PDB file of C-alpha atoms in Angstrom:
ATOM      1  CA  MET A  62    -137.959 -11.384  75.196  1.00  0.00           C
ATOM      2  CA  LYS A  63    -137.830 -14.022  77.881  1.00  0.00           C
ATOM      3  CA  LYS A  64    -141.586 -14.418  77.564  1.00  0.00           C
ATOM      4  CA  MET A  65    -141.322 -15.046  73.815  1.00  0.00           C
ATOM      5  CA  ILE A  66    -138.571 -17.641  74.321  1.00  0.00           C
ATOM      6  CA  SER A  67    -140.699 -19.424  76.911  1.00  0.00           C
ATOM      7  CA  LEU A  68    -143.685 -19.526  74.545  1.00  0.00           C
ATOM      8  CA  ALA A  69    -141.512 -20.871  71.748  1.00  0.00           C
ATOM      9  CA  LEU A  70    -140.088 -23.620  73.942  1.00  0.00           C
ATOM     10  CA  MET A  71    -143.586 -24.553  75.070  1.00  0.00           C
ATOM     11  CA  ALA A  72    -144.779 -24.784  71.469  1.00  0.00           C
ATOM     12  CA  ILE A  73    -141.848 -27.002  70.486  1.00  0.00           C
ATOM     13  CA  THR A  74    -142.551 -29.253  73.462  1.00  0.00           C
ATOM     14  CA  LEU A  75    -146.254 -29.626  72.698  1.00  0.00           C
ATOM     15  CA  LEU A  76    -145.902 -29.949  68.917  1.00  0.00           C
ATOM     16  CA  PRO A  77    -145.043 -33.692  68.798  1.00  0.00           C
ATOM     17  CA  THR A  78    -147.869 -34.515  71.198  1.00  0.00           C
ATOM     18  CA  ALA A  79    -150.380 -32.581  69.135  1.00  0.00           C
ATOM     19  CA  THR A  80    -149.119 -34.131  65.904  1.00  0.00           C
ATOM     20  CA  LEU A  81    -149.328 -37.612  67.373  1.00  0.00           C
ATOM     21  CA  ALA A  82    -152.843 -36.972  68.619  1.00  0.00           C
ATOM     22  CA  GLN A  83    -153.842 -35.742  65.180  1.00  0.00           C
ATOM     23  CA  GLU A  84    -152.339 -38.799  63.497  1.00  0.00           C
ATOM     24  CA  GLU A  85    -154.142 -41.108  65.903  1.00  0.00           C
ATOM     25  CA  GLN A  86    -157.392 -39.338  65.193  1.00  0.00           C
ATOM     26  CA  GLU A  87    -156.967 -39.406  61.406  1.00  0.00           C
ATOM     27  CA  THR A  88    -155.687 -42.989  61.113  1.00  0.00           C
ATOM     28  CA  PRO A  89    -158.658 -45.341  60.577  1.00  0.00           C
ATOM     29  CA  GLU A  90    -158.940 -48.229  62.976  1.00  0.00           C
ATOM     30  CA  ILE A  91    -158.135 -51.647  61.510  1.00  0.00           C
ATOM     31  CA  GLU A  92    -160.552 -54.342  62.679  1.00  0.00           C
ATOM     32  CA  LEU A  93    -158.654 -57.485  63.480  1.00  0.00           C
ATOM     33  CA  VAL A  94    -160.201 -60.938  63.777  1.00  0.00           C
ATOM     34  CA  LYS A  95    -160.677 -61.634  67.435  1.00  0.00           C
ATOM     35  CA  GLU A  96    -159.089 -64.760  68.784  1.00  0.00           C
ATOM     36  CA  SER A  97    -162.340 -65.487  70.602  1.00  0.00           C
ATOM     37  CA  ASP A  98    -164.092 -65.875  67.208  1.00  0.00           C
ATOM     38  CA  PHE A  99    -162.060 -69.026  66.558  1.00  0.00           C
ATOM     39  CA  ASN A 100    -162.668 -72.481  67.932  1.00  0.00           C
ATOM     40  CA  ALA A 101    -160.081 -75.195  67.480  1.00  0.00           C
ATOM     41  CA  PHE A 102    -159.433 -78.718  68.682  1.00  0.00           C
ATOM     42  CA  VAL A 103    -156.870 -81.475  68.399  1.00  0.00           C
ATOM     43  CA  GLN A 104    -157.657 -85.072  69.240  1.00  0.00           C
ATOM     44  CA  ALA A 105    -156.350 -88.602  68.914  1.00  0.00           C
ATOM     45  CA  SER A 106    -158.473 -91.739  69.196  1.00  0.00           C
ATOM     46  CA  LEU A 107    -157.622 -95.380  69.702  1.00  0.00           C
ATOM     47  CA  VAL A 108    -160.285 -97.780  68.394  1.00  0.00           C
ATOM     48  CA  SER A 109    -160.439-101.568  68.600  1.00  0.00           C
ATOM     49  CA  ARG A 110    -161.780-101.735  65.024  1.00  0.00           C
ATOM     50  CA  TYR A 111    -162.276 -99.186  62.263  1.00  0.00           C
ATOM     51  CA  LEU A 112    -165.904 -99.425  61.129  1.00  0.00           C
ATOM     52  CA  TRP A 113    -167.377 -96.718  58.896  1.00  0.00           C
ATOM     53  CA  ARG A 114    -170.933 -96.609  57.532  1.00  0.00           C
ATOM     54  CA  GLY A 115    -171.270-100.349  57.950  1.00  0.00           C
ATOM     55  CA  THR A 116    -167.954-101.077  56.219  1.00  0.00           C
ATOM     56  CA  ASP A 117    -165.081-102.839  57.951  1.00  0.00           C
ATOM     57  CA  LEU A 118    -161.944-100.835  57.143  1.00  0.00           C
ATOM     58  CA  GLY A 119    -159.444-102.511  59.471  1.00  0.00           C
ATOM     59  CA  GLY A 120    -158.466-103.590  62.951  1.00  0.00           C
ATOM     60  CA  ILE A 121    -156.990-101.651  65.874  1.00  0.00           C
ATOM     61  CA  SER A 122    -156.283 -98.137  64.663  1.00  0.00           C
ATOM     62  CA  ILE A 123    -154.984 -94.725  65.693  1.00  0.00           C
ATOM     63  CA  GLN A 124    -157.082 -91.830  64.395  1.00  0.00           C
ATOM     64  CA  PRO A 125    -155.697 -88.293  64.687  1.00  0.00           C
ATOM     65  CA  GLU A 126    -157.996 -85.362  64.002  1.00  0.00           C
ATOM     66  CA  ALA A 127    -157.751 -81.579  64.132  1.00  0.00           C
ATOM     67  CA  GLY A 128    -160.019 -78.733  63.159  1.00  0.00           C
ATOM     68  CA  ILE A 129    -160.616 -75.014  63.312  1.00  0.00           C
ATOM     69  CA  SER A 130    -163.834 -73.027  62.878  1.00  0.00           C
ATOM     70  CA  TRP A 131    -164.727 -69.369  62.513  1.00  0.00           C
ATOM     71  CA  LYS A 132    -168.269 -68.016  62.430  1.00  0.00           C
ATOM     72  CA  GLY A 133    -169.724 -71.253  61.063  1.00  0.00           C
ATOM     73  CA  LEU A 134    -166.940 -71.922  58.575  1.00  0.00           C
ATOM     74  CA  SER A 135    -164.766 -74.919  59.448  1.00  0.00           C
ATOM     75  CA  LEU A 136    -161.777 -76.849  58.159  1.00  0.00           C
ATOM     76  CA  SER A 137    -160.785 -80.212  59.604  1.00  0.00           C
ATOM     77  CA  ALA A 138    -158.389 -83.077  58.918  1.00  0.00           C
ATOM     78  CA  PHE A 139    -158.808 -86.750  59.817  1.00  0.00           C
ATOM     79  CA  GLY A 140    -156.415 -89.657  59.517  1.00  0.00           C
ATOM     80  CA  ASN A 141    -156.425 -93.375  60.176  1.00  0.00           C
ATOM     81  CA  ALA A 142    -153.458 -95.684  60.609  1.00  0.00           C
ATOM     82  CA  GLY A 143    -154.043 -99.347  61.374  1.00  0.00           C
ATOM     83  CA  PHE A 144    -151.720-101.406  63.559  1.00  0.00           C
ATOM     84  CA  ASP A 145    -151.769-104.078  60.846  1.00  0.00           C
ATOM     85  CA  LYS A 146    -149.490-103.069  57.987  1.00  0.00           C
ATOM     86  CA  ASN A 147    -152.035-104.477  55.519  1.00  0.00           C
ATOM     87  CA  ASP A 148    -154.733-102.012  56.640  1.00  0.00           C
ATOM     88  CA  ALA A 149    -155.272 -99.047  54.337  1.00  0.00           C
ATOM     89  CA  GLN A 150    -154.040 -95.673  55.538  1.00  0.00           C
ATOM     90  CA  GLU A 151    -156.451 -92.764  55.260  1.00  0.00           C
ATOM     91  CA  PHE A 152    -156.198 -88.971  55.107  1.00  0.00           C
ATOM     92  CA  ASP A 153    -159.325 -86.797  54.768  1.00  0.00           C
ATOM     93  CA  LEU A 154    -159.884 -83.035  54.542  1.00  0.00           C
ATOM     94  CA  THR A 155    -163.303 -81.440  55.112  1.00  0.00           C
ATOM     95  CA  LEU A 156    -164.410 -77.878  54.413  1.00  0.00           C
ATOM     96  CA  GLY A 157    -167.838 -77.033  55.807  1.00  0.00           C
ATOM     97  CA  TYR A 158    -170.238 -74.306  56.796  1.00  0.00           C
ATOM     98  CA  GLU A 159    -172.993 -74.410  59.433  1.00  0.00           C
ATOM     99  CA  TYR A 160    -175.796 -71.924  60.040  1.00  0.00           C
ATOM    100  CA  LYS A 161    -178.527 -72.465  62.615  1.00  0.00           C
ATOM    101  CA  GLY A 162    -178.135 -76.230  62.448  1.00  0.00           C
ATOM    102  CA  PHE A 163    -178.006 -76.493  58.650  1.00  0.00           C
ATOM    103  CA  LYS A 164    -174.743 -77.892  57.314  1.00  0.00           C
ATOM    104  CA  ILE A 165    -173.072 -78.061  53.926  1.00  0.00           C
ATOM    105  CA  GLY A 166    -169.600 -79.328  53.187  1.00  0.00           C
ATOM    106  CA  VAL A 167    -167.161 -81.087  50.917  1.00  0.00           C
ATOM    107  CA  THR A 168    -164.784 -83.883  51.982  1.00  0.00           C
ATOM    108  CA  ASP A 169    -161.736 -85.140  50.138  1.00  0.00           C
ATOM    109  CA  TYR A 170    -161.111 -88.799  51.055  1.00  0.00           C
ATOM    110  CA  TRP A 171    -157.804 -90.476  50.241  1.00  0.00           C
ATOM    111  CA  PHE A 172    -156.804 -94.106  50.872  1.00  0.00           C
ATOM    112  CA  THR A 173    -153.704 -96.136  50.235  1.00  0.00           C
ATOM    113  CA  GLY A 174    -154.055 -99.353  48.253  1.00  0.00           C
ATOM    114  CA  VAL A 175    -156.104 -97.805  45.437  1.00  0.00           C
ATOM    115  CA  ASP A 176    -153.290 -96.298  43.389  1.00  0.00           C
ATOM    116  CA  PRO A 177    -150.403 -98.824  42.991  1.00  0.00           C
ATOM    117  CA  GLU A 178    -147.933 -96.044  43.834  1.00  0.00           C
ATOM    118  CA  ASP A 179    -150.062 -94.489  46.620  1.00  0.00           C
ATOM    119  CA  ARG A 180    -149.602 -90.994  45.182  1.00  0.00           C
ATOM    120  CA  TYR A 181    -151.441 -88.273  47.060  1.00  0.00           C
ATOM    121  CA  PHE A 182    -150.950 -85.479  44.512  1.00  0.00           C
ATOM    122  CA  PHE A 183    -152.344 -87.509  41.645  1.00  0.00           C
ATOM    123  CA  TYR A 184    -155.697 -86.330  40.303  1.00  0.00           C
ATOM    124  CA  ASN A 185    -156.454 -88.347  37.177  1.00  0.00           C
ATOM    125  CA  GLU A 186    -160.191 -88.757  37.752  1.00  0.00           C
ATOM    126  CA  LYS A 187    -160.413 -92.423  36.700  1.00  0.00           C
ATOM    127  CA  GLU A 188    -157.229 -93.565  38.428  1.00  0.00           C
ATOM    128  CA  THR A 189    -156.875 -91.337  41.490  1.00  0.00           C
ATOM    129  CA  ALA A 190    -157.258 -92.627  45.039  1.00  0.00           C
ATOM    130  CA  HIS A 191    -159.173 -89.466  45.970  1.00  0.00           C
ATOM    131  CA  GLN A 192    -162.945 -89.288  46.382  1.00  0.00           C
ATOM    132  CA  LEU A 193    -164.818 -85.990  46.672  1.00  0.00           C
ATOM    133  CA  GLU A 194    -168.088 -86.062  48.590  1.00  0.00           C
ATOM    134  CA  ALA A 195    -170.722 -83.370  49.137  1.00  0.00           C
ATOM    135  CA  ASN A 196    -172.673 -83.197  52.402  1.00  0.00           C
ATOM    136  CA  LEU A 197    -175.993 -81.556  53.230  1.00  0.00           C
ATOM    137  CA  GLY A 198    -177.805 -81.906  56.532  1.00  0.00           C
ATOM    138  CA  TYR A 199    -179.511 -80.523  59.586  1.00  0.00           C
ATOM    139  CA  THR A 200    -178.695 -80.997  63.286  1.00  0.00           C
ATOM    140  CA  CYS A 201    -180.644 -80.048  66.408  1.00  0.00           C
ATOM    141  CA  LYS A 202    -180.642 -81.295  69.979  1.00  0.00           C
ATOM    142  CA  TYR A 203    -183.164 -84.030  69.130  1.00  0.00           C
ATOM    143  CA  PHE A 204    -181.667 -85.554  65.972  1.00  0.00           C
ATOM    144  CA  SER A 205    -179.220 -85.166  63.114  1.00  0.00           C
ATOM    145  CA  LEU A 206    -180.059 -85.994  59.485  1.00  0.00           C
ATOM    146  CA  GLN A 207    -177.196 -85.956  56.994  1.00  0.00           C
ATOM    147  CA  ALA A 208    -176.937 -86.877  53.300  1.00  0.00           C
ATOM    148  CA  TYR A 209    -173.647 -87.576  51.524  1.00  0.00           C
ATOM    149  CA  THR A 210    -172.964 -88.052  47.794  1.00  0.00           C
ATOM    150  CA  MET A 211    -169.693 -88.844  46.021  1.00  0.00           C
ATOM    151  CA  PHE A 212    -169.311 -86.719  42.895  1.00  0.00           C
ATOM    152  CA  TRP A 213    -165.698 -87.033  41.733  1.00  0.00           C
ATOM    153  CA  GLY A 214    -162.785 -89.445  41.802  1.00  0.00           C
ATOM    154  CA  ASN A 215    -162.695 -93.137  42.652  1.00  0.00           C
ATOM    155  CA  ASP A 216    -166.448 -93.816  42.551  1.00  0.00           C
ATOM    156  CA  TYR A 217    -167.615 -96.045  39.680  1.00  0.00           C
ATOM    157  CA  LYS A 218    -170.228 -98.756  39.280  1.00  0.00           C
ATOM    158  CA  ILE A 219    -169.265-102.259  38.227  1.00  0.00           C
ATOM    159  CA  ASN A 220    -170.331-101.385  34.661  1.00  0.00           C
ATOM    160  CA  GLY A 221    -167.969 -98.393  34.632  1.00  0.00           C
ATOM    161  CA  ASP A 222    -170.561 -95.619  34.978  1.00  0.00           C
ATOM    162  CA  ARG A 223    -170.227 -92.853  37.532  1.00  0.00           C
ATOM    163  CA  ALA A 224    -171.945 -94.168  40.686  1.00  0.00           C
ATOM    164  CA  TYR A 225    -172.661 -91.031  42.717  1.00  0.00           C
ATOM    165  CA  SER A 226    -172.600 -93.279  45.788  1.00  0.00           C
ATOM    166  CA  THR A 227    -175.079 -91.814  48.277  1.00  0.00           C
ATOM    167  CA  TYR A 228    -175.490 -92.412  51.982  1.00  0.00           C
ATOM    168  CA  VAL A 229    -178.178 -90.938  54.269  1.00  0.00           C
ATOM    169  CA  GLU A 230    -177.862 -91.214  58.048  1.00  0.00           C
ATOM    170  CA  LEU A 231    -180.233 -90.418  60.918  1.00  0.00           C
ATOM    171  CA  SER A 232    -178.719 -90.008  64.389  1.00  0.00           C
ATOM    172  CA  VAL A 233    -180.703 -89.653  67.629  1.00  0.00           C
ATOM    173  CA  PRO A 234    -178.792 -88.732  70.805  1.00  0.00           C
ATOM    174  CA  PHE A 235    -180.065 -89.110  74.362  1.00  0.00           C
ATOM    175  CA  ARG A 236    -178.749 -89.399  77.888  1.00  0.00           C
ATOM    176  CA  ALA A 237    -179.470 -92.281  80.267  1.00  0.00           C
ATOM    177  CA  GLY A 238    -177.724 -93.932  83.201  1.00  0.00           C
ATOM    178  CA  GLY A 239    -175.045 -91.256  83.345  1.00  0.00           C
ATOM    179  CA  LEU A 240    -173.958 -92.003  79.757  1.00  0.00           C
ATOM    180  CA  ASP A 241    -174.394 -90.213  76.441  1.00  0.00           C
ATOM    181  CA  TRP A 242    -176.083 -92.489  73.910  1.00  0.00           C
ATOM    182  CA  ASP A 243    -176.292 -92.222  70.136  1.00  0.00           C
ATOM    183  CA  VAL A 244    -178.513 -94.412  67.923  1.00  0.00           C
ATOM    184  CA  ARG A 245    -177.775 -94.290  64.206  1.00  0.00           C
ATOM    185  CA  ALA A 246    -179.247 -95.803  61.047  1.00  0.00           C
ATOM    186  CA  GLY A 247    -177.889 -95.371  57.542  1.00  0.00           C
ATOM    187  CA  ILE A 248    -179.314 -96.242  54.121  1.00  0.00           C
ATOM    188  CA  THR A 249    -178.213 -96.053  50.523  1.00  0.00           C
ATOM    189  CA  PRO A 250    -181.028 -95.287  48.060  1.00  0.00           C
ATOM    190  CA  MET A 251    -179.413 -96.790  44.955  1.00  0.00           C
ATOM    191  CA  GLU A 252    -176.584 -98.912  43.602  1.00  0.00           C
ATOM    192  CA  SER A 253    -173.236 -97.614  44.798  1.00  0.00           C
ATOM    193  CA  ALA A 254    -169.693 -97.993  43.505  1.00  0.00           C
ATOM    194  CA  GLY A 255    -168.446-101.549  43.235  1.00  0.00           C
ATOM    195  CA  TYR A 256    -165.980-104.018  41.837  1.00  0.00           C
ATOM    196  CA  THR A 257    -165.784-107.759  41.126  1.00  0.00           C
ATOM    197  CA  THR A 258    -163.421-110.516  42.178  1.00  0.00           C
ATOM    198  CA  THR A 259    -162.943-113.869  40.518  1.00  0.00           C
ATOM    199  CA  ILE A 260    -163.839-116.872  42.653  1.00  0.00           C
ATOM    200  CA  SER A 261    -163.941-120.601  42.036  1.00  0.00           C
ATOM    201  CA  VAL A 262    -167.282-122.383  42.526  1.00  0.00           C
ATOM    202  CA  PRO A 263    -167.700-126.184  42.507  1.00  0.00           C
ATOM    203  CA  SER A 264    -170.240-127.672  40.115  1.00  0.00           C
ATOM    204  CA  LEU A 265    -171.252-131.057  38.655  1.00  0.00           C
ATOM    205  CA  TYR A 266    -168.740-130.492  35.881  1.00  0.00           C
ATOM    206  CA  GLY A 267    -165.892-129.367  38.106  1.00  0.00           C
ATOM    207  CA  ASP A 268    -164.923-125.989  39.461  1.00  0.00           C
ATOM    208  CA  ILE A 269    -165.972-122.976  37.469  1.00  0.00           C
ATOM    209  CA  THR A 270    -164.894-119.361  37.869  1.00  0.00           C
ATOM    210  CA  VAL A 271    -167.446-116.600  38.388  1.00  0.00           C
ATOM    211  CA  GLN A 272    -167.294-112.873  39.038  1.00  0.00           C
ATOM    212  CA  GLN A 273    -168.434-111.996  42.556  1.00  0.00           C
ATOM    213  CA  PRO A 274    -169.691-108.394  42.964  1.00  0.00           C
ATOM    214  CA  HIS A 275    -168.754-106.188  45.904  1.00  0.00           C
ATOM    215  CA  TYR A 276    -170.457-102.856  46.614  1.00  0.00           C
ATOM    216  CA  PHE A 277    -169.283 -99.764  48.466  1.00  0.00           C
ATOM    217  CA  TYR A 278    -172.697 -99.468  50.177  1.00  0.00           C
ATOM    218  CA  GLY A 279    -175.110-101.801  48.399  1.00  0.00           C
ATOM    219  CA  GLU A 280    -176.583-102.935  45.065  1.00  0.00           C
ATOM    220  CA  GLY A 281    -179.763-100.884  45.512  1.00  0.00           C
ATOM    221  CA  PHE A 282    -181.941 -99.366  48.206  1.00  0.00           C
ATOM    222  CA  THR A 283    -180.849-100.967  51.462  1.00  0.00           C
ATOM    223  CA  CYS A 284    -180.014-100.331  55.102  1.00  0.00           C
ATOM    224  CA  ASN A 285    -176.260-100.773  55.337  1.00  0.00           C
ATOM    225  CA  MET A 286    -175.617 -99.457  58.866  1.00  0.00           C
ATOM    226  CA  ALA A 287    -177.343 -99.567  62.258  1.00  0.00           C
ATOM    227  CA  SER A 288    -175.501 -98.831  65.474  1.00  0.00           C
ATOM    228  CA  ILE A 289    -175.821 -97.788  69.084  1.00  0.00           C
ATOM    229  CA  ARG A 290    -172.999 -96.143  71.014  1.00  0.00           C
ATOM    230  CA  ALA A 291    -172.626 -95.352  74.717  1.00  0.00           C
ATOM    231  CA  THR A 292    -170.058 -92.717  75.743  1.00  0.00           C
ATOM    232  CA  LYS A 293    -168.707 -91.694  79.123  1.00  0.00           C
ATOM    233  CA  ASN A 294    -167.159 -88.244  79.018  1.00  0.00           C
ATOM    234  CA  LEU A 295    -164.298 -87.695  81.421  1.00  0.00           C
ATOM    235  CA  GLN A 296    -162.349 -84.471  81.765  1.00  0.00           C
ATOM    236  CA  TYR A 297    -158.935 -83.571  83.135  1.00  0.00           C
ATOM    237  CA  LYS A 298    -158.054 -79.854  83.109  1.00  0.00           C
ATOM    238  CA  SER A 299    -158.200 -78.803  79.426  1.00  0.00           C
ATOM    239  CA  LEU A 300    -158.438 -82.376  78.154  1.00  0.00           C
ATOM    240  CA  ARG A 301    -161.648 -84.266  77.444  1.00  0.00           C
ATOM    241  CA  LEU A 302    -161.415 -88.062  77.539  1.00  0.00           C
ATOM    242  CA  PRO A 303    -164.510 -89.737  76.066  1.00  0.00           C
ATOM    243  CA  ILE A 304    -164.591 -93.525  76.332  1.00  0.00           C
ATOM    244  CA  PHE A 305    -167.133 -95.361  74.184  1.00  0.00           C
ATOM    245  CA  ALA A 306    -168.483 -98.813  73.412  1.00  0.00           C
ATOM    246  CA  GLU A 307    -170.513 -99.470  70.272  1.00  0.00           C
ATOM    247  CA  ILE A 308    -172.521-102.201  68.598  1.00  0.00           C
ATOM    248  CA  HIS A 309    -172.054-101.614  64.864  1.00  0.00           C
ATOM    249  CA  THR A 310    -174.021-103.678  62.326  1.00  0.00           C
ATOM    250  CA  ASN A 311    -174.544-103.903  58.590  1.00  0.00           C
ATOM    251  CA  PRO A 312    -177.982-105.477  57.921  1.00  0.00           C
ATOM    252  CA  TYR A 313    -177.276-105.634  54.171  1.00  0.00           C
ATOM    253  CA  LEU A 314    -174.153-107.770  54.669  1.00  0.00           C
ATOM    254  CA  GLN A 315    -175.578-109.442  57.800  1.00  0.00           C
ATOM    255  CA  LYS A 316    -172.506-108.385  59.805  1.00  0.00           C
ATOM    256  CA  ALA A 317    -172.250-107.260  63.440  1.00  0.00           C
ATOM    257  CA  ASN A 318    -169.294-106.029  65.490  1.00  0.00           C
ATOM    258  CA  PHE A 319    -168.677-104.769  69.009  1.00  0.00           C
ATOM    259  CA  LEU A 320    -165.958-102.165  69.385  1.00  0.00           C
ATOM    260  CA  VAL A 321    -164.542 -99.843  72.019  1.00  0.00           C
ATOM    261  CA  GLY A 322    -162.431 -96.725  71.861  1.00  0.00           C
ATOM    262  CA  ILE A 323    -161.002 -93.797  73.741  1.00  0.00           C
ATOM    263  CA  SER A 324    -160.171 -90.266  72.618  1.00  0.00           C
ATOM    264  CA  VAL A 325    -157.975 -87.517  73.984  1.00  0.00           C
ATOM    265  CA  ILE A 326    -159.315 -84.110  72.962  1.00  0.00           C
ATOM    266  CA  ALA A 327    -157.514 -80.829  73.599  1.00  0.00           C
ATOM    267  CA  PHE A 328    -159.568 -77.657  73.264  1.00  0.00           C
TER     268      PHE A 328
END
């Protein structure tokens, strides 16, 4: 009798353990996304002038940026706020994918000063301040070649037709003198978006008013950006502190600027 009681007590004691072991064995494992699969960064830059693809977009500016990537898929946000209250504010979102150097992506650009009310959630195609741009390109350690085309939103020719403003840029990086260098050249293959302003021009019969055209990139095939940048990368613990100086020109407009900037990047 005592032997039977002992066996019963032993069975009761071992039953939960056996049940738990069985449940663990039968429950399928759930594969979770590993934290190591993600890469993320946050950065803020201070630039002496905001120049973009040969276009002067304002003076001294703060430019926050953040992004996250997972197995080639990435999502990033970029902003620009000028010290001068008259400078346009900017907020961009980019969704992209990269595989073995090949890149595709879509960027949503948004600027103040286009819509009189500066509405962000306003998507009337002919009145919105948004511009959607597709990107296709290839990057390796020797060069980067990228092509960008606007396909929706605030992108119209002077005559009112959809412009499909296109910009192609070649970038060649190299290292010399302890600095990281980057030489870039950008072209537009066709007439881009534009607008006209009314100006007064003197003539033999007095001042006359004419419409002066302005183009987002150019009025046809042209080189609208050529630049060279030198960067010194400093690092403090988990922060990277690149300092750069750049000569930025627009051969089409016959403009040239020299700018400097510094970034703080957390990764």
